[in-house]
PDB file of C-alpha atoms in Angstrom:
ATOM      1  CA  MET A  16       0.012  -0.067   0.012  1.00 31.00           C
ATOM      2  CA  ARG A  17       1.496   3.157  -1.240  1.00 30.00           C
ATOM      3  CA  ASN A  18       0.812   5.314   1.801  1.00 30.00           C
ATOM      4  CA  LEU A  19       2.745   3.050   4.098  1.00 26.00           C
ATOM      5  CA  LEU A  20       6.205   3.976   5.212  1.00 28.00           C
ATOM      6  CA  TYR A  21       8.083   0.923   3.902  1.00 28.00           C
ATOM      7  CA  ILE A  22      11.183  -0.110   6.004  1.00 26.00           C
ATOM      8  CA  SER A  23      13.089  -1.561   3.071  1.00 30.00           C
ATOM      9  CA  MET A  24      14.082   0.635   0.172  1.00 33.00           C
ATOM     10  CA  ALA A  25      15.332  -2.177  -2.153  1.00 34.00           C
ATOM     11  CA  ILE A  26      13.083  -2.625  -5.151  1.00 33.00           C
ATOM     12  CA  VAL A  27      13.374  -5.951  -7.001  1.00 33.00           C
ATOM     13  CA  ILE A  28      12.334  -5.955 -10.663  1.00 32.00           C
ATOM     14  CA  LEU A  29      12.283  -8.762 -13.212  1.00 29.00           C
ATOM     15  CA  ALA A  30      13.745  -7.316 -16.420  1.00 33.00           C
ATOM     16  CA  ALA A  31      14.452  -8.808 -19.844  1.00 31.00           C
ATOM     17  CA  CYS A  32      18.023  -8.056 -19.765  1.00 35.00           C
ATOM     18  CA  ASP A  33      21.043 -10.392 -19.373  1.00 37.00           C
ATOM     19  CA  ARG A  34      24.474 -11.165 -20.595  1.00 37.00           C
ATOM     20  CA  SER A  35      26.282 -13.931 -22.262  1.00 35.00           C
ATOM     21  CA  HIS A  36      29.670 -15.105 -20.879  1.00 37.00           C
ATOM     22  CA  ASP A  37      31.413 -12.309 -22.780  1.00 40.00           C
ATOM     23  CA  GLY A  38      29.356  -9.601 -21.043  1.00 39.00           C
ATOM     24  CA  THR A  39      26.883  -8.946 -24.001  1.00 37.00           C
ATOM     25  CA  LEU A  40      23.210  -9.016 -23.775  1.00 37.00           C
ATOM     26  CA  ASP A  41      21.306 -12.247 -24.520  1.00 38.00           C
ATOM     27  CA  GLU A  42      17.833 -13.497 -24.126  1.00 35.00           C
ATOM     28  CA  ALA A  43      17.438 -14.643 -20.513  1.00 41.00           C
ATOM     29  CA  PHE A  44      16.026 -12.802 -17.439  1.00 47.00           C
ATOM     30  CA  GLU A  45      17.934 -11.302 -14.724  1.00 64.00           C
ATOM     31  CA  THR A  46      16.901  -9.944 -11.351  1.00 86.00           C
ATOM     32  CA  GLN A  47      17.674  -6.182 -10.941  1.00 92.00           C
ATOM     33  CA  VAL A  48      17.890  -4.284  -7.788  1.00 94.00           C
ATOM     34  CA  VAL A  49      17.587  -0.684  -7.135  1.00 96.00           C
ATOM     35  CA  ASP A  50      19.434   1.020  -4.206  1.00 98.00           C
ATOM     36  CA  ILE A  51      21.039   4.252  -2.845  1.00 98.00           C
ATOM     37  CA  VAL A  52      24.699   3.781  -2.953  1.00 98.00           C
ATOM     38  CA  THR A  53      27.853   5.917  -2.576  1.00 98.00           C
ATOM     39  CA  TYR A  54      30.208   6.013  -5.677  1.00 98.00           C
ATOM     40  CA  THR A  55      33.740   5.357  -4.266  1.00 98.00           C
ATOM     41  CA  GLY A  56      35.793   5.654  -7.371  1.00 98.00           C
ATOM     42  CA  LEU A  57      37.570   3.362  -9.770  1.00 97.00           C
ATOM     43  CA  ASP A  58      39.417   0.063  -8.846  1.00 96.00           C
ATOM     44  CA  ASP A  59      42.700  -0.966 -10.328  1.00 96.00           C
ATOM     45  CA  ASN A  60      40.990  -2.020 -13.559  1.00 95.00           C
ATOM     46  CA  ASN A  61      39.361   1.412 -13.979  1.00 96.00           C
ATOM     47  CA  HIS A  62      35.924  -0.106 -13.180  1.00 97.00           C
ATOM     48  CA  ALA A  63      33.463   1.751 -10.918  1.00 97.00           C
ATOM     49  CA  THR A  64      32.935   0.785  -7.334  1.00 98.00           C
ATOM     50  CA  PHE A  65      30.122   1.585  -4.938  1.00 98.00           C
ATOM     51  CA  ARG A  66      29.437   1.163  -1.237  1.00 98.00           C
ATOM     52  CA  LEU A  67      25.849  -0.002  -0.129  1.00 98.00           C
ATOM     53  CA  ASP A  68      25.602   0.955   3.376  1.00 98.00           C
ATOM     54  CA  GLY A  69      23.667  -1.666   5.634  1.00 97.00           C
ATOM     55  CA  ARG A  70      20.247  -1.059   7.124  1.00 97.00           C
ATOM     56  CA  ASP A  71      20.664   1.246  10.342  1.00 96.00           C
ATOM     57  CA  ASP A  72      24.114   0.110  11.602  1.00 95.00           C
ATOM     58  CA  GLU A  73      24.518  -3.002   9.805  1.00 96.00           C
ATOM     59  CA  PRO A  74      27.856  -3.572   7.821  1.00 96.00           C
ATOM     60  CA  ALA A  75      28.346  -1.948   4.350  1.00 98.00           C
ATOM     61  CA  VAL A  76      28.857  -4.045   1.206  1.00 98.00           C
ATOM     62  CA  MET A  77      31.169  -3.031  -1.532  1.00 98.00           C
ATOM     63  CA  LEU A  78      29.876  -3.343  -5.020  1.00 98.00           C
ATOM     64  CA  TYR A  79      32.378  -3.961  -7.906  1.00 98.00           C
ATOM     65  CA  SER A  80      31.091  -3.363 -11.389  1.00 97.00           C
ATOM     66  CA  MET A  81      32.332  -3.917 -14.904  1.00 95.00           C
ATOM     67  CA  VAL A  82      31.707  -0.388 -16.171  1.00 94.00           C
ATOM     68  CA  GLY A  83      33.798   2.816 -16.166  1.00 94.00           C
ATOM     69  CA  ALA A  84      33.222   5.851 -14.027  1.00 91.00           C
ATOM     70  CA  PRO A  85      29.652   7.335 -14.093  1.00 91.00           C
ATOM     71  CA  ASP A  86      29.448  10.484 -16.201  1.00 90.00           C
ATOM     72  CA  LYS A  87      29.832  13.799 -14.197  1.00 91.00           C
ATOM     73  CA  VAL A  88      29.735  11.906 -10.873  1.00 94.00           C
ATOM     74  CA  LYS A  89      32.127  12.769  -7.903  1.00 95.00           C
ATOM     75  CA  GLU A  90      33.687  10.384  -5.423  1.00 97.00           C
ATOM     76  CA  ASN A  91      31.388  10.100  -2.414  1.00 97.00           C
ATOM     77  CA  GLU A  92      28.185  11.213  -4.382  1.00 98.00           C
ATOM     78  CA  ARG A  93      25.022   9.188  -3.524  1.00 98.00           C
ATOM     79  CA  LEU A  94      23.224   7.796  -6.368  1.00 97.00           C
ATOM     80  CA  LEU A  95      20.271   5.604  -7.214  1.00 97.00           C
ATOM     81  CA  LEU A  96      21.813   2.633  -8.585  1.00 97.00           C
ATOM     82  CA  THR A  97      20.091  -0.194 -10.773  1.00 96.00           C
ATOM     83  CA  TYR A  98      22.127  -3.421 -10.817  1.00 96.00           C
ATOM     84  CA  ALA A  99      22.099  -7.145 -10.967  1.00 96.00           C
ATOM     85  CA  ILE A 100      24.216  -9.294  -8.637  1.00 95.00           C
ATOM     86  CA  ASP A 101      26.689 -11.655 -10.249  1.00 94.00           C
ATOM     87  CA  HIS A 102      28.570 -12.959  -7.282  1.00 95.00           C
ATOM     88  CA  ARG A 103      28.406 -12.549  -3.330  1.00 96.00           C
ATOM     89  CA  ALA A 104      31.714 -13.125  -1.305  1.00 96.00           C
ATOM     90  CA  ASN A 105      31.310 -15.931   1.282  1.00 95.00           C
ATOM     91  CA  ASP A 106      31.514 -13.036   4.098  1.00 95.00           C
ATOM     92  CA  ASN A 107      29.161 -10.817   2.110  1.00 94.00           C
ATOM     93  CA  SER A 108      31.774  -7.998   2.275  1.00 96.00           C
ATOM     94  CA  TYR A 109      31.533  -7.486  -1.487  1.00 97.00           C
ATOM     95  CA  TRP A 110      29.452  -8.267  -4.458  1.00 97.00           C
ATOM     96  CA  ASN A 111      30.388  -8.376  -8.184  1.00 97.00           C
ATOM     97  CA  ILE A 112      27.524  -6.501 -10.018  1.00 97.00           C
ATOM     98  CA  ASN A 113      26.530  -5.691 -13.442  1.00 95.00           C
ATOM     99  CA  ALA A 114      25.515  -1.974 -13.426  1.00 95.00           C
ATOM    100  CA  VAL A 115      22.562  -1.161 -15.495  1.00 93.00           C
ATOM    101  CA  GLY A 116      22.127   2.595 -14.909  1.00 93.00           C
ATOM    102  CA  PHE A 117      22.026   5.294 -12.281  1.00 95.00           C
ATOM    103  CA  SER A 118      20.012   8.316 -11.413  1.00 95.00           C
ATOM    104  CA  ARG A 119      21.429  11.452  -9.538  1.00 96.00           C
ATOM    105  CA  ILE A 120      19.592  12.214  -6.284  1.00 97.00           C
ATOM    106  CA  ILE A 121      19.472  15.126  -3.770  1.00 97.00           C
ATOM    107  CA  ASN A 122      22.758  14.947  -1.766  1.00 97.00           C
ATOM    108  CA  ASP A 123      22.961  17.024   1.424  1.00 97.00           C
ATOM    109  CA  SER A 124      23.976  17.322   4.916  1.00 98.00           C
ATOM    110  CA  LEU A 125      21.688  18.457   7.975  1.00 97.00           C
ATOM    111  CA  ARG A 126      21.230  22.025   8.053  1.00 98.00           C
ATOM    112  CA  VAL A 127      20.566  24.287  11.069  1.00 98.00           C
ATOM    113  CA  ASN A 128      17.904  26.968  11.145  1.00 98.00           C
ATOM    114  CA  ALA A 129      19.335  30.546  11.190  1.00 97.00           C
ATOM    115  CA  ASN A 130      15.745  32.179  11.560  1.00 97.00           C
ATOM    116  CA  PRO A 131      12.647  31.279  13.515  1.00 97.00           C
ATOM    117  CA  LEU A 132      11.090  27.881  12.285  1.00 97.00           C
ATOM    118  CA  ASP A 133       7.785  29.546  11.208  1.00 96.00           C
ATOM    119  CA  THR A 134       9.477  31.659   8.720  1.00 97.00           C
ATOM    120  CA  TYR A 135      10.401  28.535   6.551  1.00 97.00           C
ATOM    121  CA  GLN A 136       8.187  27.048   3.870  1.00 94.00           C
ATOM    122  CA  MET A 137       7.313  23.501   4.429  1.00 95.00           C
ATOM    123  CA  ARG A 138       5.029  22.608   1.748  1.00 93.00           C
ATOM    124  CA  PRO A 139       3.457  19.190   1.523  1.00 94.00           C
ATOM    125  CA  ILE A 140       5.248  16.139   0.177  1.00 96.00           C
ATOM    126  CA  LYS A 141       4.003  12.700  -0.361  1.00 97.00           C
ATOM    127  CA  LEU A 142       6.279  10.333   1.598  1.00 97.00           C
ATOM    128  CA  ILE A 143       6.645   6.800   0.160  1.00 97.00           C
ATOM    129  CA  SER A 144       9.795   5.541   2.309  1.00 97.00           C
ATOM    130  CA  ALA A 145      12.148   6.697   4.767  1.00 97.00           C
ATOM    131  CA  TRP A 146      15.028   4.748   6.105  1.00 98.00           C
ATOM    132  CA  ARG A 147      18.578   5.161   7.741  1.00 98.00           C
ATOM    133  CA  THR A 148      21.660   3.296   6.367  1.00 98.00           C
ATOM    134  CA  GLY A 149      24.671   4.180   8.500  1.00 96.00           C
ATOM    135  CA  GLU A 150      25.227   8.059   8.622  1.00 97.00           C
ATOM    136  CA  PHE A 151      22.562   8.731   6.042  1.00 98.00           C
ATOM    137  CA  ILE A 152      18.788   9.352   6.296  1.00 98.00           C
ATOM    138  CA  ASN A 153      17.256   8.418   2.880  1.00 98.00           C
ATOM    139  CA  LEU A 154      13.804   9.584   1.556  1.00 98.00           C
ATOM    140  CA  HIS A 155      11.875   8.547  -1.332  1.00 98.00           C
ATOM    141  CA  GLY A 156       8.724  10.516  -2.078  1.00 97.00           C
ATOM    142  CA  GLN A 157       6.775  13.032  -4.388  1.00 97.00           C
ATOM    143  CA  ALA A 158       6.984  16.791  -4.186  1.00 94.00           C
ATOM    144  CA  GLU A 159       5.175  19.549  -6.137  1.00 89.00           C
ATOM    145  CA  THR A 160       7.101  20.927  -9.005  1.00 85.00           C
ATOM    146  CA  THR A 161       6.660  24.029 -11.117  1.00 82.00           C
ATOM    147  CA  GLY A 162       9.422  23.599 -13.624  1.00 80.00           C
ATOM    148  CA  LYS A 163      11.448  26.477 -11.749  1.00 83.00           C
ATOM    149  CA  ASN A 164      14.041  26.437  -9.054  1.00 86.00           C
ATOM    150  CA  ARG A 165      12.893  25.465  -5.384  1.00 88.00           C
ATOM    151  CA  LEU A 166      14.353  24.225  -2.133  1.00 94.00           C
ATOM    152  CA  LEU A 167      14.080  20.888  -0.561  1.00 96.00           C
ATOM    153  CA  TYR A 168      16.377  20.195   2.314  1.00 97.00           C
ATOM    154  CA  MET A 169      16.409  18.599   5.944  1.00 98.00           C
ATOM    155  CA  MET A 170      16.956  21.281   8.681  1.00 98.00           C
ATOM    156  CA  ILE A 171      17.318  20.682  12.452  1.00 98.00           C
ATOM    157  CA  ASP A 172      16.035  22.955  15.208  1.00 98.00           C
ATOM    158  CA  GLY A 173      19.076  24.557  16.752  1.00 97.00           C
ATOM    159  CA  GLU A 174      17.260  24.645  20.095  1.00 97.00           C
ATOM    160  CA  THR A 175      17.242  20.854  20.162  1.00 98.00           C
ATOM    161  CA  LYS A 176      20.779  20.133  18.600  1.00 95.00           C
ATOM    162  CA  TYR A 177      22.246  19.090  21.926  1.00 95.00           C
ATOM    163  CA  ASP A 178      19.250  16.999  23.076  1.00 97.00           C
ATOM    164  CA  GLU A 179      18.784  13.370  23.192  1.00 97.00           C
ATOM    165  CA  THR A 180      15.918  13.769  20.709  1.00 98.00           C
ATOM    166  CA  VAL A 181      16.713  16.240  17.861  1.00 98.00           C
ATOM    167  CA  ASP A 182      13.799  17.816  15.973  1.00 98.00           C
ATOM    168  CA  ALA A 183      14.229  18.084  12.138  1.00 98.00           C
ATOM    169  CA  TYR A 184      12.122  19.538   9.395  1.00 98.00           C
ATOM    170  CA  LEU A 185      11.722  19.021   5.713  1.00 97.00           C
ATOM    171  CA  VAL A 186      11.848  22.503   4.223  1.00 96.00           C
ATOM    172  CA  HIS A 187      10.176  22.633   0.854  1.00 94.00           C
ATOM    173  CA  ASP A 188      10.032  26.167  -0.599  1.00 93.00           C
ATOM    174  CA  LEU A 189       8.805  27.026  -4.161  1.00 89.00           C
ATOM    175  CA  LEU A 190      10.736  30.324  -3.840  1.00 88.00           C
ATOM    176  CA  GLY A 191       7.605  32.592  -4.318  1.00 78.00           C
ATOM    177  CA  THR A 192       6.143  30.683  -7.120  1.00 70.00           C
ATOM    178  CA  SER A 193       2.338  30.718  -6.946  1.00 65.00           C
ATOM    179  CA  SER A 194       0.551  27.351  -6.212  1.00 60.00           C
ATOM    180  CA  ASP A 195      -1.517  28.123  -9.424  1.00 66.00           C
ATOM    181  CA  SER A 196       1.694  27.245 -11.359  1.00 69.00           C
ATOM    182  CA  ILE A 197       2.230  23.816  -9.888  1.00 70.00           C
ATOM    183  CA  PHE A 198       2.328  21.316 -12.841  1.00 75.00           C
ATOM    184  CA  GLN A 199       2.446  17.925 -11.191  1.00 87.00           C
ATOM    185  CA  TRP A 200       3.895  15.889  -8.309  1.00 92.00           C
ATOM    186  CA  ARG A 201       7.390  14.609  -9.171  1.00 93.00           C
ATOM    187  CA  GLU A 202       9.246  11.738  -7.671  1.00 95.00           C
ATOM    188  CA  PHE A 203      12.180  12.556  -5.643  1.00 96.00           C
ATOM    189  CA  TYR A 204      15.051  10.606  -3.667  1.00 98.00           C
ATOM    190  CA  MET A 205      17.308  12.310  -1.207  1.00 98.00           C
ATOM    191  CA  SER A 206      20.082  11.217   1.110  1.00 98.00           C
ATOM    192  CA  ILE A 207      21.036  13.273   4.071  1.00 98.00           C
ATOM    193  CA  ASN A 208      24.397  12.894   5.918  1.00 98.00           C
ATOM    194  CA  VAL A 209      23.595  12.933   9.715  1.00 98.00           C
ATOM    195  CA  SER A 210      27.124  11.897  10.887  1.00 96.00           C
ATOM    196  CA  ALA A 211      27.365  15.102  12.966  1.00 95.00           C
ATOM    197  CA  LEU A 212      24.551  13.432  15.159  1.00 96.00           C
ATOM    198  CA  LYS A 213      26.269  10.107  15.337  1.00 93.00           C
ATOM    199  CA  SER A 214      29.552  11.589  16.729  1.00 91.00           C
ATOM    200  CA  PRO A 215      30.457  10.085  20.068  1.00 90.00           C
ATOM    201  CA  ASN A 216      30.230  13.541  21.712  1.00 90.00           C
ATOM    202  CA  ALA A 217      26.770  14.173  20.441  1.00 93.00           C
ATOM    203  CA  PRO A 218      24.021  13.195  22.952  1.00 96.00           C
ATOM    204  CA  CYS A 219      21.482  12.551  20.069  1.00 97.00           C
ATOM    205  CA  HIS A 220      19.674   9.176  20.254  1.00 97.00           C
ATOM    206  CA  THR A 221      16.814   9.945  18.039  1.00 98.00           C
ATOM    207  CA  LEU A 222      16.358  12.208  15.011  1.00 98.00           C
ATOM    208  CA  ARG A 223      12.613  13.257  14.886  1.00 98.00           C
ATOM    209  CA  LEU A 224      11.687  14.251  11.289  1.00 98.00           C
ATOM    210  CA  HIS A 225       8.718  16.461  11.293  1.00 97.00           C
ATOM    211  CA  LEU A 226       6.604  16.143   8.001  1.00 94.00           C
ATOM    212  CA  ASN A 227       3.773  17.972   6.057  1.00 95.00           C
ATOM    213  CA  ASP A 228       2.890  14.619   4.572  1.00 96.00           C
ATOM    214  CA  GLU A 229      -0.151  14.938   2.018  1.00 95.00           C
ATOM    215  CA  ALA A 230      -0.225  11.028   1.750  1.00 93.00           C
ATOM    216  CA  ASN A 231      -0.757  10.445   5.431  1.00 93.00           C
ATOM    217  CA  HIS A 232      -2.115  13.404   7.447  1.00 91.00           C
ATOM    218  CA  LYS A 233      -2.306  11.086  10.660  1.00 93.00           C
ATOM    219  CA  ILE A 234       1.492  10.769  11.000  1.00 93.00           C
ATOM    220  CA  THR A 235       3.045  14.124  11.430  1.00 95.00           C
ATOM    221  CA  TYR A 236       6.682  12.770  12.263  1.00 97.00           C
ATOM    222  CA  ARG A 237       9.027   9.935  11.638  1.00 97.00           C
ATOM    223  CA  ASP A 238      11.697   9.020  14.391  1.00 98.00           C
ATOM    224  CA  PHE A 239      15.106   7.549  13.290  1.00 98.00           C
ATOM    225  CA  HIS A 240      17.224   5.757  15.819  1.00 97.00           C
ATOM    226  CA  ILE A 241      20.752   7.261  15.595  1.00 96.00           C
ATOM    227  CA  LYS A 242      22.654   5.462  18.301  1.00 90.00           C
TER     228      LYS A 242
END
């Protein structure tokens, strides 16, 4: 059911796309997976590598592909990667994969409000899923789009940044564009680095993300266990 906050982000698809032994496509079926990963650069053979962070604080898995560097992507950038698994290491520390394609997503770190909270625009979104992997909070949803520039980011309330529960908000600002100009709801993925809250010196145990969720008015916030 679409309105539920799914715990797992992995999307499994059956696609008519497979390879022969020389790496070319042939006519079998192959299971493809879609995950948010971190691009970690090239290996010794100039093939792209990625890190798949485990759910919550589970170990990460390194993904080794047979393709070159993604176009215009920087190291440590978060991506939405579509791939198929060729081989898993016995200890599950790495997988050899066939990278099918990638999409760029919103990459950011937590911001802190410089002005009173009620001065920020928090237009509605439609949340599909939200989960933490290591030092990242990941969101998948839909947001209003006008075809013009806008702001979409996660901001914490500076008054709570030293509390065990830190309050955060999803700022969605159409930058003055009238709601009459909204064209449609558009899908988005975003990955927010929250490593500052995971520092041993930070008292935070829970990040409470307050949401204006058009898809579920009864739930006004989501809690993420930080440590």
